[in-house]
Every structure is written in C-alpha cells, then in structure tokens.
Amino acid sequence: DIVIPNVGESVTSGVIASWRRAEGDFVQRDEPVLDLETDKITMEVTAPASGVLHHGAKEGDEVGIGAVVGTVDESAKAAPGKVEPAEAPKAASKSAEPKVDAPKTPVAGAPVAASVPAAEPGERPRATPLAEKMAQELGVDLSRIVGTGASGRIREQDVLAAVQSRGAGGASGAAPVAPAAGEGPSRGVSRERMSPLRQRIAARLVEAQHTAAMLTTFNECDMTAVMELRKRYKEPFEKKHGVGLGFMSFFVRAAVNALRAFPLVNASIVTDEEGRPAVEKHDYCDIALAVASPKGLVVPVVRNAETLSFAQIEAKVKDFAVRARDGKLELSELQGGTFTITNGGVFGSLLSTPILNPPQSAILGMHAIRNRPVEHPDKPGEIALRPMMYLALSYDHRIVDGAEAVSFLVRIREGIERPERLMLDL
C-alpha cells in the first residue's frame, strides 16, 4: 500500500498535486510516485516496493494522513511497452526497432527527450494541475509543450522552460490568440479549488485581523551608508564567504539589536495553565523571513539570529529562497518564530501595512529604495537627494505600547543609517 505519511502534528490532510508515474508504470522502491500538497509544504511520497503502480486516488483529491492512495503490485512485471528501469539498456540492445518508453523525471537542466511527442491537434494535453494553472496564468499553449513527467505528462518545470524559451525568441510558448472575425472578447469564467497552502494563508491572515489589536507605525531610513558599505565590500565578501552581501542581513541584525532593547516586541500572548492570558517572553531571536514561492507565501525561520554573522544570515536567506522556489522547505523550518521581516520592496512596493504572523506581536515591512530630496544628515538646512526606504512596523497593541513600537522602529533606523552600531552591538 502507498500510505500518506505523517508530516507533523498540525497537518491532518493534503491534496494529491500530481502523480509522477502513470497507472500501470513499473516503479522502483523509494522512487517518488506522487506529490502531496499540504497547508504547510509540498512533499514527495515514495513507492514502498518495486512493482507495477496502481492509483487509488485522483489528482486533486484531498486525502487524510494514513490514507491508502494506491498500491504497488510486487508480483507484477512491467506492462508491455513499459521497460523496467534496471532493464532499459538491455532491452534497447535487443531490438533495432525504436521503442517509446515512459520517460524518467529528468535532472534539472537536462535536454528533453524527443521520444515523447507533444499532444496531437484536438487532443487535451496531459498535465499536472499546477502546470495547467501556471500555463493559464502565463498564456502558454500546453499542446505545444513536450512533457518530461511520467508518460509524457507536462509538469510546471516544462511550462517555465517554454516561457523562458519564448522570451529568448523560441517557439515553445504560445502566441496570444486573437479573436476570430466577428467574435467579441472572451467572457469565460473558470474556477479552481484553493490549494491547502493558500487556504492556510487565508486562515492565518483572517485570524490575525480578528484576534490582535493591530496598529502600524511608519518611519523612513537613509540607505546611503549601507549601500556604500555594501558596494565597498561586496566582492571581497562574496569571495571569502561564497555568498553575496544583500540588505537582509543588515535588517536582521538591526532587528536583533532592537528586539534586545525592547523585549516585548519579541514576546507573544499565550494562555497559561489556568486558561488565563499570559505574556511569553523569549531570550532568543528567531527571525521569520517572508518568502514568495510559486505556490504562495512561506515564512521560514532563522533560528537564534542573534548568534549569526552577516555571512551566515545571507547563506540562510539564499538557501531559503532557493528551496522555497523548489518546494523543498521542511515543515520544521516553517514553525515558530518570534518576529517576522517581510520585504515588499523586491516587488516594487513603496509603502504597505504588513499583517501580523500570529502569535507574534510584530512584523517589520521593508520597501523599495527611492531617491528623494531630504535634509542632508550632516549639513542641517541643506537639501540632498538620498536613497530612502520607508519602514513599517505592524504590532499588537495589546502587548506593545505605541511609544515602545515607535522607539523600536527608530532603533532599526539608527542601525541601518549607522551600520557601525550593528558591528559594535550598540
């Protein structure tokens, strides 16, 4: 039996995002056969034995933890036309006639085998639900794509490759289809079920709005010093540590500095043993970083950020970004956190009011850097064009007072405008 494994205490069900291998395929033990999407992460489920695969649930079905979603027939052999992986080279040498076999999932970046044709005209292409959604959003014609999944199934990676090829002048993507003569614009409507992750995000955001007395305070900081420091040491930093020097490490260190000065911003409201509200303080700084992934917002946590160097923080940031994009974050990395930082500036946001990440008491919003005329910090009365960033701190007014929130944000600004304070822990 192929059984949905226990992912974590808070995860009770998931949705079968895609079957990697088709019905009747011969699979090897521990080979990934399906992708399960939960409200926290997307994970692979592997075959418990070698044999012929039989599906017991469809793509898009919601299944509970411990549910049997398919079987592997250990006594069965590979079906005609489906070569067992271990016998593929042998089978190829026995026959001079070309044979089309079910392809393996290729290594990223490997060329797509031409033995699996694209869909015939009029035939609905076989694609995973995520690939279909991505193709619809990006305007890609699935019938022109050669799938690299099981039995030629089109995966999201294939859609992205088609988009990249189209951007480079290739013909893999679909051109926009103009309405036929006499036809008006399309007024079609489509519906699709919200993914477990998107449902979880929605529930958390509503929870934050309903339970916290949320308020946002704003400030702005001059990025000149950080930008000059980064420009001066960017190359030697990357050469020594193997990772680029970005802005996030400065803001994480500034946040740690401010959280130590204002510990209530690093605290949470909880329920004690007697069921009464209590304030839970933390002597550590677990900084959660909001990261955009193809399937939605995820918030991996940098544990004990107060003990990490700039290079270690940057390495964490890069690792989280890559694995969030590939859906490889572990559930344990998304749990906990005492304070959150979100950077809408990477998408061009100039100002926003970030929503709390319960049960945390505050979240810092970074924004786009824009040159604006301001008073020169070292020459009072003189106007200068400086690279400025708006900062926003949303906080729970039940536990953090306004004066404390404003002072906290000023402390962040001071650390960014005078980065030597971060080095000296001032």
GROMACS .gro file of C-alpha atoms in nm:
model
  426
    1ASP     CA    1   0.000   0.000   0.000
    2ILE     CA    2   0.104   0.359  -0.071
    3VAL     CA    3   0.017   0.537   0.253
    4ILE     CA    4   0.015   0.913   0.316
    5PRO     CA    5   0.285   0.961   0.584
    6ASN     CA    6   0.260   1.167   0.899
    7VAL     CA    7   0.406   1.509   0.819
    8GLY     CA    8   0.361   1.683   1.154
    9GLU     CA    9   0.117   1.721   1.441
   10SER     CA   10  -0.059   2.020   1.284
   11VAL     CA   11  -0.106   1.856   0.942
   12THR     CA   12  -0.410   1.627   0.913
   13SER     CA   13  -0.466   1.608   0.538
   14GLY     CA   14  -0.330   1.705   0.200
   15VAL     CA   15  -0.416   1.720  -0.170
   16ILE     CA   16  -0.261   1.497  -0.435
   17ALA     CA   17  -0.100   1.764  -0.652
   18SER     CA   18   0.024   1.520  -0.918
   19TRP     CA   19   0.107   1.157  -0.984
   20ARG     CA   20   0.465   1.140  -1.105
   21ARG     CA   21   0.414   0.795  -1.253
   22ALA     CA   22   0.117   0.681  -1.455
   23GLU     CA   23  -0.122   0.394  -1.384
   24GLY     CA   24   0.046   0.064  -1.474
   25ASP     CA   25   0.401   0.203  -1.471
   26PHE     CA   26   0.672  -0.014  -1.321
   27VAL     CA   27   0.831   0.172  -1.029
   28GLN     CA   28   1.131   0.105  -0.811
   29ARG     CA   29   1.124   0.102  -0.433
   30ASP     CA   30   1.174   0.451  -0.279
   31GLU     CA   31   1.109   0.616  -0.616
   32PRO     CA   32   0.888   0.930  -0.583
   33VAL     CA   33   0.546   0.847  -0.726
   34LEU     CA   34   0.332   1.144  -0.623
   35ASP     CA   35   0.348   1.499  -0.487
   36LEU     CA   36   0.134   1.574  -0.181
   37GLU     CA   37   0.047   1.937  -0.113
   38THR     CA   38  -0.041   2.024   0.247
   39ASP     CA   39  -0.123   2.357   0.408
   40LYS     CA   40   0.243   2.389   0.508
   41ILE     CA   41   0.466   2.219   0.248
   42THR     CA   42   0.468   2.010  -0.069
   43MET     CA   43   0.634   1.673  -0.022
   44GLU     CA   44   0.717   1.363  -0.224
   45VAL     CA   45   0.559   1.026  -0.144
   46THR     CA   46   0.768   0.729  -0.250
   47ALA     CA   47   0.690   0.374  -0.359
   48PRO     CA   48   0.708   0.123  -0.069
   49ALA     CA   49   0.829  -0.155  -0.300
   50SER     CA   50   0.924  -0.231  -0.660
   51GLY     CA   51   0.642  -0.335  -0.890
   52VAL     CA   52   0.353  -0.210  -1.100
   53LEU     CA   53   0.180   0.104  -0.977
   54HIS     CA   54  -0.197   0.129  -0.935
   55HIS     CA   55  -0.362   0.460  -0.845
   56GLY     CA   56  -0.623   0.458  -0.570
   57ALA     CA   57  -0.693   0.831  -0.575
   58LYS     CA   58  -0.701   1.102  -0.840
   59GLU     CA   59  -0.503   1.422  -0.875
   60GLY     CA   60  -0.683   1.695  -0.683
   61ASP     CA   61  -0.830   1.453  -0.425
   62GLU     CA   62  -0.799   1.555  -0.060
   63VAL     CA   63  -0.665   1.265   0.146
   64GLY     CA   64  -0.605   1.224   0.518
   65ILE     CA   65  -0.285   1.127   0.693
   66GLY     CA   66  -0.262   0.746   0.694
   67ALA     CA   67  -0.492   0.707   0.393
   68VAL     CA   68  -0.409   0.444   0.130
   69VAL     CA   69  -0.392   0.625  -0.207
   70GLY     CA   70  -0.256   0.347  -0.424
   71THR     CA   71  -0.076   0.014  -0.436
   72VAL     CA   72   0.236  -0.140  -0.582
   73ASP     CA   73   0.191  -0.494  -0.714
   74GLU     CA   74   0.521  -0.663  -0.628
   75SER     CA   75   0.432  -0.980  -0.820
   76ALA     CA   76   0.353  -0.800  -1.146
   77LYS     CA   77   0.604  -0.729  -1.419
   78ALA     CA   78   0.630  -0.417  -1.627
   79ALA     CA   79   0.341  -0.385  -1.874
   80PRO     CA   80   0.413  -0.428  -2.246
   81GLY     CA   81   0.587  -0.119  -2.377
   82LYS     CA   82   0.697  -0.017  -2.028
   83VAL     CA   83   1.057  -0.115  -1.960
   84GLU     CA   84   1.174  -0.170  -1.605
   85PRO     CA   85   1.441   0.091  -1.522
   86ALA     CA   86   1.708  -0.168  -1.446
   87GLU     CA   87   1.645  -0.345  -1.777
   88ALA     CA   88   1.626  -0.040  -2.002
   89PRO     CA   89   1.979  -0.065  -2.151
   90LYS     CA   90   1.940  -0.440  -2.206
   91ALA     CA   91   1.604  -0.401  -2.376
   92ALA     CA   92   1.735  -0.132  -2.603
   93SER     CA   93   2.015  -0.352  -2.728
   94LYS     CA   94   1.785  -0.644  -2.810
   95SER     CA   95   1.576  -0.462  -3.066
   96ALA     CA   96   1.677  -0.248  -3.357
   97GLU     CA   97   1.328  -0.102  -3.375
   98PRO     CA   98   1.288   0.222  -3.179
   99LYS     CA   99   1.063   0.186  -2.877
  100VAL     CA  100   0.894   0.471  -2.689
  101ASP     CA  101   0.916   0.409  -2.314
  102ALA     CA  102   0.776   0.603  -2.024
  103PRO     CA  103   1.042   0.866  -1.951
  104LYS     CA  104   1.204   0.920  -1.614
  105THR     CA  105   1.189   1.258  -1.446
  106PRO     CA  106   1.496   1.435  -1.586
  107VAL     CA  107   1.765   1.613  -1.395
  108ALA     CA  108   1.701   1.987  -1.393
  109GLY     CA  109   1.860   2.142  -1.697
  110ALA     CA  110   1.886   1.813  -1.888
  111PRO     CA  111   1.764   1.815  -2.251
  112VAL     CA  112   1.413   1.687  -2.305
  113ALA     CA  113   1.395   1.354  -2.487
  114ALA     CA  114   1.229   1.385  -2.825
  115SER     CA  115   1.075   1.038  -2.800
  116VAL     CA  116   0.764   1.169  -2.624
  117PRO     CA  117   0.562   1.378  -2.871
  118ALA     CA  118   0.355   1.681  -2.788
  119ALA     CA  119  -0.021   1.643  -2.787
  120GLU     CA  120  -0.190   1.589  -3.121
  121PRO     CA  121  -0.417   1.871  -3.250
  122GLY     CA  122  -0.754   1.849  -3.079
  123GLU     CA  123  -0.619   1.622  -2.805
  124ARG     CA  124  -0.617   1.758  -2.450
  125PRO     CA  125  -0.257   1.764  -2.324
  126ARG     CA  126  -0.183   1.560  -2.013
  127ALA     CA  127  -0.054   1.798  -1.748
  128THR     CA  128  -0.040   1.830  -1.371
  129PRO     CA  129  -0.294   2.067  -1.210
  130LEU     CA  130  -0.014   2.308  -1.117
  131ALA     CA  131   0.117   2.307  -1.474
  132GLU     CA  132  -0.231   2.379  -1.610
  133LYS     CA  133  -0.276   2.668  -1.368
  134MET     CA  134   0.067   2.811  -1.448
  135ALA     CA  135   0.007   2.778  -1.824
  136GLN     CA  136  -0.326   2.961  -1.794
  137GLU     CA  137  -0.170   3.245  -1.595
  138LEU     CA  138   0.130   3.282  -1.829
  139GLY     CA  139  -0.063   3.236  -2.154
  140VAL     CA  140   0.118   2.921  -2.265
  141ASP     CA  141  -0.034   2.669  -2.507
  142LEU     CA  142   0.012   2.327  -2.346
  143SER     CA  143  -0.037   2.148  -2.679
  144ARG     CA  144   0.297   2.287  -2.796
  145ILE     CA  145   0.492   2.160  -2.497
  146VAL     CA  146   0.673   1.828  -2.471
  147GLY     CA  147   0.618   1.690  -2.121
  148THR     CA  148   0.904   1.543  -1.918
  149GLY     CA  149   0.690   1.380  -1.650
  150ALA     CA  150   0.568   1.023  -1.632
  151SER     CA  151   0.423   0.907  -1.966
  152GLY     CA  152   0.491   1.248  -2.115
  153ARG     CA  153   0.288   1.439  -1.856
  154ILE     CA  154   0.358   1.814  -1.861
  155ARG     CA  155   0.500   1.949  -1.536
  156GLU     CA  156   0.536   2.306  -1.410
  157GLN     CA  157   0.907   2.295  -1.499
  158ASP     CA  158   0.812   2.233  -1.861
  159VAL     CA  159   0.584   2.537  -1.863
  160LEU     CA  160   0.857   2.757  -1.717
  161ALA     CA  161   1.105   2.627  -1.975
  162ALA     CA  162   0.857   2.714  -2.251
  163VAL     CA  163   0.817   3.067  -2.115
  164GLN     CA  164   1.194   3.114  -2.096
  165SER     CA  165   1.233   2.980  -2.449
  166ARG     CA  166   0.963   3.215  -2.573
  167GLY     CA  167   1.135   3.508  -2.404
  168ALA     CA  168   1.460   3.415  -2.578
  169GLY     CA  169   1.288   3.404  -2.916
  170GLY     CA  170   1.200   3.033  -2.913
  171ALA     CA  171   0.876   2.887  -3.035
  172SER     CA  172   0.789   2.666  -2.736
  173GLY     CA  173   0.545   2.916  -2.585
  174ALA     CA  174   0.211   3.002  -2.729
  175ALA     CA  175   0.141   3.327  -2.907
  176PRO     CA  176  -0.165   3.521  -2.794
  177VAL     CA  177  -0.471   3.407  -2.984
  178ALA     CA  178  -0.668   3.688  -3.147
  179PRO     CA  179  -1.047   3.659  -3.157
  180ALA     CA  180  -1.183   3.525  -3.486
  181ALA     CA  181  -1.353   3.769  -3.722
  182GLY     CA  182  -1.692   3.866  -3.592
  183GLU     CA  183  -1.627   3.729  -3.245
  184GLY     CA  184  -1.620   3.950  -2.938
  185PRO     CA  185  -1.374   3.925  -2.648
  186SER     CA  186  -1.393   3.617  -2.429
  187ARG     CA  187  -1.618   3.631  -2.123
  188GLY     CA  188  -1.529   3.288  -1.995
  189VAL     CA  189  -1.519   3.215  -1.621
  190SER     CA  190  -1.312   2.945  -1.455
  191ARG     CA  191  -1.298   2.813  -1.100
  192GLU     CA  192  -1.039   2.609  -0.922
  193ARG     CA  193  -1.009   2.485  -0.568
  194MET     CA  194  -0.783   2.686  -0.339
  195SER     CA  195  -0.466   2.495  -0.259
  196PRO     CA  196  -0.417   2.384   0.103
  197LEU     CA  197  -0.131   2.633   0.136
  198ARG     CA  198  -0.345   2.921   0.008
  199GLN     CA  199  -0.629   2.817   0.243
  200ARG     CA  200  -0.386   2.816   0.533
  201ILE     CA  201  -0.253   3.160   0.440
  202ALA     CA  202  -0.608   3.295   0.422
  203ALA     CA  203  -0.700   3.148   0.761
  204ARG     CA  204  -0.388   3.289   0.928
  205LEU     CA  205  -0.442   3.638   0.787
  206VAL     CA  206  -0.806   3.645   0.900
  207GLU     CA  207  -0.701   3.512   1.242
  208ALA     CA  208  -0.453   3.798   1.278
  209GLN     CA  209  -0.716   4.056   1.186
  210HIS     CA  210  -0.974   3.914   1.427
  211THR     CA  211  -0.762   3.842   1.734
  212ALA     CA  212  -0.498   4.116   1.754
  213ALA     CA  213  -0.536   4.489   1.820
  214MET     CA  214  -0.319   4.562   1.517
  215LEU     CA  215  -0.167   4.901   1.452
  216THR     CA  216   0.108   5.017   1.214
  217THR     CA  217   0.369   5.286   1.266
  218PHE     CA  218   0.595   5.420   0.991
  219ASN     CA  219   0.938   5.571   0.958
  220GLU     CA  220   1.198   5.614   0.686
  221CYS     CA  221   1.568   5.542   0.675
  222ASP     CA  222   1.854   5.671   0.466
  223MET     CA  223   2.019   5.375   0.292
  224THR     CA  224   2.334   5.565   0.189
  225ALA     CA  225   2.570   5.417   0.449
  226VAL     CA  226   2.456   5.057   0.396
  227MET     CA  227   2.473   5.093   0.017
  228GLU     CA  228   2.824   5.239   0.029
  229LEU     CA  229   2.941   4.970   0.272
  230ARG     CA  230   2.788   4.700   0.053
  231LYS     CA  231   2.944   4.846  -0.261
  232ARG     CA  232   3.288   4.870  -0.099
  233TYR     CA  233   3.299   4.516   0.039
  234LYS     CA  234   3.064   4.324  -0.192
  235GLU     CA  235   3.336   4.148  -0.395
  236PRO     CA  236   3.572   4.052  -0.109
  237PHE     CA  237   3.272   3.940   0.100
  238GLU     CA  238   3.147   3.709  -0.174
  239LYS     CA  239   3.498   3.583  -0.248
  240LYS     CA  240   3.558   3.489   0.116
  241HIS     CA  241   3.214   3.359   0.216
  242GLY     CA  242   3.076   3.231  -0.114
  243VAL     CA  243   2.752   3.429  -0.082
  244GLY     CA  244   2.652   3.780  -0.187
  245LEU     CA  245   2.610   4.063   0.061
  246GLY     CA  246   2.248   4.180   0.050
  247PHE     CA  247   2.035   4.416   0.254
  248MET     CA  248   1.851   4.149   0.453
  249SER     CA  249   2.148   4.065   0.677
  250PHE     CA  250   2.166   4.431   0.786
  251PHE     CA  251   1.796   4.438   0.871
  252VAL     CA  252   1.811   4.106   1.057
  253ARG     CA  253   2.100   4.234   1.268
  254ALA     CA  254   1.921   4.565   1.324
  255ALA     CA  255   1.607   4.375   1.429
  256VAL     CA  256   1.804   4.161   1.675
  257ASN     CA  257   1.957   4.475   1.822
  258ALA     CA  258   1.614   4.638   1.861
  259LEU     CA  259   1.445   4.323   1.997
  260ARG     CA  260   1.702   4.304   2.275
  261ALA     CA  261   1.631   4.666   2.365
  262PHE     CA  262   1.250   4.617   2.353
  263PRO     CA  263   1.182   4.256   2.458
  264LEU     CA  264   0.801   4.288   2.450
  265VAL     CA  265   0.818   4.322   2.071
  266ASN     CA  266   0.979   3.977   2.080
  267ALA     CA  267   0.707   3.834   2.305
  268SER     CA  268   0.370   3.664   2.244
  269ILE     CA  269   0.033   3.648   2.417
  270VAL     CA  270  -0.044   3.288   2.519
  271THR     CA  271  -0.279   3.103   2.753
  272ASP     CA  272  -0.131   2.976   3.079
  273GLU     CA  273  -0.209   2.652   3.263
  274GLU     CA  274  -0.516   2.807   3.424
  275GLY     CA  275  -0.654   2.929   3.092
  276ARG     CA  276  -0.572   3.295   3.153
  277PRO     CA  277  -0.385   3.528   2.912
  278ALA     CA  278  -0.012   3.548   2.975
  279VAL     CA  279   0.287   3.715   2.813
  280GLU     CA  280   0.552   3.472   2.692
  281LYS     CA  281   0.894   3.635   2.658
  282HIS     CA  282   1.186   3.488   2.463
  283ASP     CA  283   1.555   3.525   2.536
  284TYR     CA  284   1.636   3.429   2.177
  285CYS     CA  285   1.554   3.590   1.842
  286ASP     CA  286   1.403   3.351   1.589
  287ILE     CA  287   1.353   3.575   1.287
  288ALA     CA  288   1.095   3.459   1.032
  289LEU     CA  289   1.154   3.580   0.676
  290ALA     CA  290   0.856   3.607   0.441
  291VAL     CA  291   0.948   3.441   0.110
  292ALA     CA  292   0.735   3.433  -0.206
  293SER     CA  293   0.717   3.087  -0.364
  294PRO     CA  294   0.533   2.971  -0.678
  295LYS     CA  295   0.259   2.822  -0.458
  296GLY     CA  296   0.221   3.109  -0.210
  297LEU     CA  297   0.385   3.291   0.077
  298VAL     CA  298   0.600   3.086   0.313
  299VAL     CA  299   0.781   3.209   0.624
  300PRO     CA  300   1.093   3.004   0.710
  301VAL     CA  301   1.264   3.085   1.039
  302VAL     CA  302   1.626   3.182   1.106
  303ARG     CA  303   1.685   3.026   1.450
  304ASN     CA  304   1.894   3.215   1.707
  305ALA     CA  305   1.966   3.500   1.467
  306GLU     CA  306   2.144   3.681   1.750
  307THR     CA  307   2.431   3.431   1.723
  308LEU     CA  308   2.480   3.451   1.344
  309SER     CA  309   2.726   3.654   1.143
  310PHE     CA  310   2.636   3.854   0.832
  311ALA     CA  311   2.766   3.572   0.612
  312GLN     CA  312   2.564   3.308   0.798
  313ILE     CA  313   2.247   3.516   0.769
  314GLU     CA  314   2.300   3.571   0.395
  315ALA     CA  315   2.360   3.199   0.345
  316LYS     CA  316   2.033   3.123   0.524
  317VAL     CA  317   1.843   3.380   0.315
  318LYS     CA  318   1.978   3.237  -0.011
  319ASP     CA  319   1.910   2.878   0.095
  320PHE     CA  320   1.551   2.958   0.196
  321ALA     CA  321   1.482   3.140  -0.132
  322VAL     CA  322   1.611   2.852  -0.346
  323ARG     CA  323   1.431   2.578  -0.154
  324ALA     CA  324   1.108   2.779  -0.130
  325ARG     CA  325   1.110   2.812  -0.509
  326ASP     CA  326   1.167   2.437  -0.547
  327GLY     CA  327   0.917   2.341  -0.274
  328LYS     CA  328   1.189   2.177  -0.063
  329LEU     CA  329   1.145   2.355   0.270
  330GLU     CA  330   1.096   2.128   0.571
  331LEU     CA  331   0.792   2.166   0.796
  332SER     CA  332   1.014   2.228   1.099
  333GLU     CA  333   1.168   2.530   0.924
  334LEU     CA  334   0.826   2.696   0.890
  335GLN     CA  335   0.724   2.663   1.255
  336GLY     CA  336   0.788   2.904   1.539
  337GLY     CA  337   0.949   3.242   1.502
  338THR     CA  338   0.935   3.533   1.744
  339PHE     CA  339   0.945   3.822   1.493
  340THR     CA  340   0.892   3.849   1.116
  341ILE     CA  341   1.052   4.058   0.840
  342THR     CA  342   0.887   4.097   0.501
  343ASN     CA  343   1.038   4.276   0.203
  344GLY     CA  344   0.777   4.404  -0.039
  345GLY     CA  345   1.042   4.628  -0.190
  346VAL     CA  346   1.171   4.347  -0.411
  347PHE     CA  347   0.837   4.368  -0.597
  348GLY     CA  348   0.839   4.749  -0.609
  349SER     CA  349   0.617   4.823  -0.308
  350LEU     CA  350   0.675   5.176  -0.182
  351LEU     CA  351   0.460   5.152   0.131
  352SER     CA  352   0.240   4.888   0.296
  353THR     CA  353   0.089   4.779   0.626
  354PRO     CA  354   0.206   4.420   0.684
  355ILE     CA  355  -0.024   4.180   0.869
  356LEU     CA  356   0.094   4.006   1.187
  357ASN     CA  357   0.211   3.647   1.182
  358PRO     CA  358   0.028   3.500   1.487
  359PRO     CA  359   0.113   3.454   1.768
  360GLN     CA  360   0.395   3.702   1.712
  361SER     CA  361   0.348   4.057   1.833
  362ALA     CA  362   0.516   4.248   1.550
  363ILE     CA  363   0.628   4.237   1.187
  364LEU     CA  364   0.870   4.469   1.007
  365GLY     CA  365   0.796   4.573   0.649
  366MET     CA  366   1.080   4.677   0.417
  367HIS     CA  367   1.005   4.864   0.094
  368ALA     CA  368   1.159   4.986  -0.228
  369ILE     CA  369   1.454   5.224  -0.217
  370ARG     CA  370   1.384   5.553  -0.395
  371ASN     CA  371   1.594   5.868  -0.430
  372ARG     CA  372   1.409   6.151  -0.255
  373PRO     CA  373   1.504   6.509  -0.158
  374VAL     CA  374   1.563   6.522   0.218
  375GLU     CA  375   1.766   6.732   0.459
  376HIS     CA  376   2.131   6.630   0.448
  377PRO     CA  377   2.205   6.442   0.773
  378ASP     CA  378   2.546   6.607   0.816
  379LYS     CA  379   2.457   6.953   0.679
  380PRO     CA  380   2.149   7.096   0.853
  381GLY     CA  381   1.937   7.315   0.627
  382GLU     CA  382   2.082   7.171   0.306
  383ILE     CA  383   1.863   6.956   0.078
  384ALA     CA  384   2.020   6.647  -0.078
  385LEU     CA  385   1.899   6.362  -0.298
  386ARG     CA  386   1.934   6.046  -0.088
  387PRO     CA  387   1.830   5.678  -0.131
  388MET     CA  388   1.542   5.642   0.113
  389MET     CA  389   1.332   5.345   0.227
  390TYR     CA  390   1.002   5.358   0.411
  391LEU     CA  391   0.980   5.117   0.706
  392ALA     CA  392   0.656   4.989   0.857
  393LEU     CA  393   0.610   4.813   1.189
  394SER     CA  394   0.274   4.646   1.248
  395TYR     CA  395   0.230   4.544   1.611
  396ASP     CA  396  -0.022   4.404   1.857
  397HIS     CA  397  -0.131   4.695   2.074
  398ARG     CA  398  -0.248   4.452   2.345
  399ILE     CA  399   0.113   4.385   2.438
  400VAL     CA  400   0.319   4.662   2.274
  401ASP     CA  401   0.252   5.027   2.352
  402GLY     CA  402   0.274   5.294   2.083
  403ALA     CA  403   0.577   5.464   2.235
  404GLU     CA  404   0.761   5.133   2.251
  405ALA     CA  405   0.673   5.049   1.890
  406VAL     CA  406   0.790   5.388   1.764
  407SER     CA  407   1.114   5.364   1.966
  408PHE     CA  408   1.172   5.014   1.830
  409LEU     CA  409   1.140   5.135   1.471
  410VAL     CA  410   1.372   5.431   1.543
  411ARG     CA  411   1.627   5.179   1.676
  412ILE     CA  412   1.601   4.987   1.348
  413ARG     CA  413   1.653   5.308   1.150
  414GLU     CA  414   1.958   5.404   1.358
  415GLY     CA  415   2.116   5.065   1.294
  416ILE     CA  416   2.069   5.098   0.919
  417GLU     CA  417   2.179   5.461   0.893
  418ARG     CA  418   2.480   5.395   1.118
  419PRO     CA  419   2.576   5.032   1.043
  420GLU     CA  420   2.883   5.060   1.262
  421ARG     CA  421   2.639   5.044   1.556
  422LEU     CA  422   2.547   4.692   1.443
  423MET     CA  423   2.913   4.589   1.434
  424LEU     CA  424   2.970   4.731   1.782
  425ASP     CA  425   2.638   4.599   1.922
  426LEU     CA  426   2.523   4.950   2.020
   0.00000   0.00000   0.00000
